[in-house]
PDB file of C-alpha atoms in Angstrom:
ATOM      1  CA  UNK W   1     -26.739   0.107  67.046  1.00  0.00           C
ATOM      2  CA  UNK W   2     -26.886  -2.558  64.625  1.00  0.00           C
ATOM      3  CA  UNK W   3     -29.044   0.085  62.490  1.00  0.00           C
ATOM      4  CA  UNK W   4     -26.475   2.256  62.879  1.00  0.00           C
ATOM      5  CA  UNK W   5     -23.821  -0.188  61.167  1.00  0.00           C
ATOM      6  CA  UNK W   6     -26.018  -1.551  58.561  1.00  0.00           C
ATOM      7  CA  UNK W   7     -26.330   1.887  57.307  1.00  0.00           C
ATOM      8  CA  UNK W   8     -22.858   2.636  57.200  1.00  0.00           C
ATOM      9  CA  UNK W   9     -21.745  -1.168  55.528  1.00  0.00           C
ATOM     10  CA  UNK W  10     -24.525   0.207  53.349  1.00  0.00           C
ATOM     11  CA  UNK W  11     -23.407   3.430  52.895  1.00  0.00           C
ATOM     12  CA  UNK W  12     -19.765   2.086  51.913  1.00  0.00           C
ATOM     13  CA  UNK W  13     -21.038  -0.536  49.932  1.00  0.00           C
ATOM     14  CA  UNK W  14     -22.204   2.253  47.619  1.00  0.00           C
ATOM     15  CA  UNK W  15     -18.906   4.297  47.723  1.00  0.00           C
ATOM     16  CA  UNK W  16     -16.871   1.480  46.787  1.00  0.00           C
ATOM     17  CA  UNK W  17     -19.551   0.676  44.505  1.00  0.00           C
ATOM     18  CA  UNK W  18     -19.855   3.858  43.003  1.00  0.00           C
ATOM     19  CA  UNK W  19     -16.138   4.335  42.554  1.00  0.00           C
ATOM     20  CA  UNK W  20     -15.804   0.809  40.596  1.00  0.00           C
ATOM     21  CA  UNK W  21     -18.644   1.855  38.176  1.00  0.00           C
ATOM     22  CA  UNK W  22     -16.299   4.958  37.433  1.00  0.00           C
ATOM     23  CA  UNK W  23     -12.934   2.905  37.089  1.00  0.00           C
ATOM     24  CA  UNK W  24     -14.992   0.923  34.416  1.00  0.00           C
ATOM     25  CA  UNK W  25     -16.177   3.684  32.815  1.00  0.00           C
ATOM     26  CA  UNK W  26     -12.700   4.985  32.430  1.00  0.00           C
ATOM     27  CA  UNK W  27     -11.193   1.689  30.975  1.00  0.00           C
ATOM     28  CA  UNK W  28     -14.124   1.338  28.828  1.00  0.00           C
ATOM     29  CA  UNK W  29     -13.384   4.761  27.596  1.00  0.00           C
ATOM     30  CA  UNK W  30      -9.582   4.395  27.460  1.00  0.00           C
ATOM     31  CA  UNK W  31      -9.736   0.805  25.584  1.00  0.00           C
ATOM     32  CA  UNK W  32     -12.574   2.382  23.170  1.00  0.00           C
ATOM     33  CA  UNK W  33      -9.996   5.392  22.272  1.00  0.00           C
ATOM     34  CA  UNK W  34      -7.056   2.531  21.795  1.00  0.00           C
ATOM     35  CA  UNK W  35      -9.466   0.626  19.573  1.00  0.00           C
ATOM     36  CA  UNK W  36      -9.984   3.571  17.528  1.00  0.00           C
ATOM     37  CA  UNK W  37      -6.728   4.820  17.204  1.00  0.00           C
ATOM     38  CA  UNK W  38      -5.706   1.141  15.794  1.00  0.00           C
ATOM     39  CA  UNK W  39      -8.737   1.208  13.367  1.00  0.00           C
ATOM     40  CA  UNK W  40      -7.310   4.408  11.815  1.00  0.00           C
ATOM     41  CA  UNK W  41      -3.695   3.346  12.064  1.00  0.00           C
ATOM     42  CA  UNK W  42      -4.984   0.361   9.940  1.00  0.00           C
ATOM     43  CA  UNK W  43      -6.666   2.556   7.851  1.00  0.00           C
ATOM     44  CA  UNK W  44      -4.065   4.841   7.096  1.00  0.00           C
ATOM     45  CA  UNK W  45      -1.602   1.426   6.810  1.00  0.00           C
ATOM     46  CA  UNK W  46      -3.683  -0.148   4.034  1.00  0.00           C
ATOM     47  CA  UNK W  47      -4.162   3.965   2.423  1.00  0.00           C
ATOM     48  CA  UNK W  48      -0.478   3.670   2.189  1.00  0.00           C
ATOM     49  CA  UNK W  49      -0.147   0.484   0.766  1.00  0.00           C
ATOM     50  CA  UNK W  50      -3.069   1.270  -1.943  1.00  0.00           C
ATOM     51  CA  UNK W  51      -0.724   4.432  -2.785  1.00  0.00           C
ATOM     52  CA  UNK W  52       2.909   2.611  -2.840  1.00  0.00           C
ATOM     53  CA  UNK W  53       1.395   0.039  -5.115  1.00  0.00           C
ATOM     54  CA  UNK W  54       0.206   2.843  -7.172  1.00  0.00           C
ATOM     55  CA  UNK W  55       3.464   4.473  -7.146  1.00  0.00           C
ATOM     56  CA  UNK W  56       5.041   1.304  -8.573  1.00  0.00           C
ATOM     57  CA  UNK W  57       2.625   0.328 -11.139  1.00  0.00           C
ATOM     58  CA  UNK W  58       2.935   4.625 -12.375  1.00  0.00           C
ATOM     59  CA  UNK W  59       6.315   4.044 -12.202  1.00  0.00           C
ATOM     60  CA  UNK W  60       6.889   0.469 -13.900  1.00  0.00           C
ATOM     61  CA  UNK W  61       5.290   2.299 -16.375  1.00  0.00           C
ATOM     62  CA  UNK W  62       7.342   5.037 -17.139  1.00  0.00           C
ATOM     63  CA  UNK W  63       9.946   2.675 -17.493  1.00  0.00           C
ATOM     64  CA  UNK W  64       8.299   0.847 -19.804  1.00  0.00           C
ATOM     65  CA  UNK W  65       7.482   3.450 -22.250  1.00  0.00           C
ATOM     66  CA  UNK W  66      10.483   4.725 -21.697  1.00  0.00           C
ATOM     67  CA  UNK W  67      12.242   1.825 -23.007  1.00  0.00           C
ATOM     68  CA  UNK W  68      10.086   1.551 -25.426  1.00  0.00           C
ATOM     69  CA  UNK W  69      10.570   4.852 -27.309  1.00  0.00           C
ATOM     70  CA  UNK W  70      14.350   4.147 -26.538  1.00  0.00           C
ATOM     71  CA  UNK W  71      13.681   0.718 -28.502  1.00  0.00           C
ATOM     72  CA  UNK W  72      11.067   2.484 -31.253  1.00  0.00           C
ATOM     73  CA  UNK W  73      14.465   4.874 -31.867  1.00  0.00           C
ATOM     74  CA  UNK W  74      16.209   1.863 -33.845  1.00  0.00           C
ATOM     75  CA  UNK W  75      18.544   1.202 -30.136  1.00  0.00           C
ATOM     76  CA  UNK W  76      19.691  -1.766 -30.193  1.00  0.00           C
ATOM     77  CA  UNK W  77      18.214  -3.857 -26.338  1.00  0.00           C
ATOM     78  CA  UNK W  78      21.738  -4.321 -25.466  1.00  0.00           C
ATOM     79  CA  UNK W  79      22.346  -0.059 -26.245  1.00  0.00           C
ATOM     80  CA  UNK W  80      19.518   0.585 -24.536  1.00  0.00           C
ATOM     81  CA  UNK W  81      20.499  -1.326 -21.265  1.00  0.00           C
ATOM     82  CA  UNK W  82      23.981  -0.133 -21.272  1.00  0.00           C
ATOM     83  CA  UNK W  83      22.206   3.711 -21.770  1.00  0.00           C
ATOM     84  CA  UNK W  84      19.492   3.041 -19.034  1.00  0.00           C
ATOM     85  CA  UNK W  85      22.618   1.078 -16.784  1.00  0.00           C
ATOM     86  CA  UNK W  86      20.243  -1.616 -16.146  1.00  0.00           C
ATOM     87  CA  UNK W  87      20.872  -5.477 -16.825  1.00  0.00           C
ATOM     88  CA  UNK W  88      19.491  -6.973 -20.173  1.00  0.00           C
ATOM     89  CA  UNK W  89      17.142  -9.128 -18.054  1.00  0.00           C
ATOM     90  CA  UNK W  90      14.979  -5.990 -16.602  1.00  0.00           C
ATOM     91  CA  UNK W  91      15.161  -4.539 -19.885  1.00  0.00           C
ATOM     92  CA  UNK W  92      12.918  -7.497 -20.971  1.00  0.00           C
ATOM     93  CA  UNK W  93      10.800  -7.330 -18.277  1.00  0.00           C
ATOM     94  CA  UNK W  94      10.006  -3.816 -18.972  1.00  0.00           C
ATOM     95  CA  UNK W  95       9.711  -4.626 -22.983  1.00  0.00           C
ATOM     96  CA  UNK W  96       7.412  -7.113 -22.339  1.00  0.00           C
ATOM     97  CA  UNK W  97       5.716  -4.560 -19.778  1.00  0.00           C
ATOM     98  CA  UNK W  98       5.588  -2.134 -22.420  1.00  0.00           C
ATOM     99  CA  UNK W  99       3.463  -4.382 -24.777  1.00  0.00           C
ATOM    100  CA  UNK W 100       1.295  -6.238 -22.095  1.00  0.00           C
ATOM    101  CA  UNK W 101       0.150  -2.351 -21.379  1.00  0.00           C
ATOM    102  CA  UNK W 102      -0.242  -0.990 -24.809  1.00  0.00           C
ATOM    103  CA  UNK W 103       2.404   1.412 -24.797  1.00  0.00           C
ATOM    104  CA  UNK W 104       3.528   2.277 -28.428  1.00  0.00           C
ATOM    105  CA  UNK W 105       6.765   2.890 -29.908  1.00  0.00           C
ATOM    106  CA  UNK W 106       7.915   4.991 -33.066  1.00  0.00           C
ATOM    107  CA  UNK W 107       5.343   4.859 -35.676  1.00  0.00           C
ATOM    108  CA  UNK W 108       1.969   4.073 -33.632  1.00  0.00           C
ATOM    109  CA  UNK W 109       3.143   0.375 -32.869  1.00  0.00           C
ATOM    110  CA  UNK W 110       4.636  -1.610 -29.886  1.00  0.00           C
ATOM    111  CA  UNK W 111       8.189  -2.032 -29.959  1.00  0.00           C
ATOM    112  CA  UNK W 112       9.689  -5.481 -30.324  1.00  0.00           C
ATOM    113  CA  UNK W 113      11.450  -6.132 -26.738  1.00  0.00           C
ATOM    114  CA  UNK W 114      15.347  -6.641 -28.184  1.00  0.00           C
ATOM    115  CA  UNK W 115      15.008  -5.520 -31.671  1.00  0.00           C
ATOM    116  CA  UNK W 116      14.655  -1.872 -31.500  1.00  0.00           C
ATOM    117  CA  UNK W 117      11.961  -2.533 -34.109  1.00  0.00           C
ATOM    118  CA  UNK W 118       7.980  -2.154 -33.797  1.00  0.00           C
ATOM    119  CA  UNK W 119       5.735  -5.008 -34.941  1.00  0.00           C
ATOM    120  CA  UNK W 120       5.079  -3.752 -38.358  1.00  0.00           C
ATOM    121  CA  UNK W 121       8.884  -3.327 -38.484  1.00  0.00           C
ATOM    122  CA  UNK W 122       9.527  -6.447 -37.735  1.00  0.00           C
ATOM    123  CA  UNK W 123       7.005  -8.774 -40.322  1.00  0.00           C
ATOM    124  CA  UNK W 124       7.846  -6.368 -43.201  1.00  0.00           C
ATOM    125  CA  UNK W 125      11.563  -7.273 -42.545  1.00  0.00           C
ATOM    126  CA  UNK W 126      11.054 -11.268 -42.025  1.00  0.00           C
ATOM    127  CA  UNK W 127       8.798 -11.233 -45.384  1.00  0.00           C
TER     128      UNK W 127
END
């Protein structure tokens, strides 16, 4: 008799045994799939910030050489600001973006931020 319930502790030792082992299993496999999906979440976060601060710089820019060829026209900064509807102050910030970047005005040089004038404009004037 004691046999008997050995075997059957035994037996239901197993089951319950057996039945843990797959609730594991199935955590293990849901917590790998939620670690997964927040790896690629991440991924696709930092994808998006890489292509917004793309966007901006392609877009700053624009702006710049924009205002620029506005400037390399002979418009005066404060025409040019009053055209574009922006204050006088981002104006400058995109003139001086304009020349930190290269970005030419009328004539092959970079404009002058507030002068309407390119470099060589400007030192042939002042001599």
């Amino acid at each position: 008799m004691a046999r008997q319930f050995d075997d059957r502790v035994a037996l239901r030792l197993k089951q319950i045994a057996s039945q843990e082992g797959a609730a594991t299993k199935e955590r293990l496999a849901v917590r790998t799939a939620a670690a997964r999906s927040f790896a690629r979440a991440s991924a696709q976060l930092e994808d998006a910030k890489a292509a917004w601060e793309r966007a901006q710089t392609d877009v700053a820019e624009a702006k710049a050489k924009a205002v620029a060829e506005l400037l390399g026209t002979g418009m005066q900064a404060d025409e040019v600001a009053g055209l574009l509807g922006i204050p006088g102050r981002e104006l400058r910030a995109l003139g001086v973006t304009a020349l930190r970047r290269g970005k030419k005005g009328d004539g092959g040089e970079a404009a002058v931020p507030g002068t309407g004038r390119a470099k060589g404009q400007q030192a042939r004037l002042a001599s």
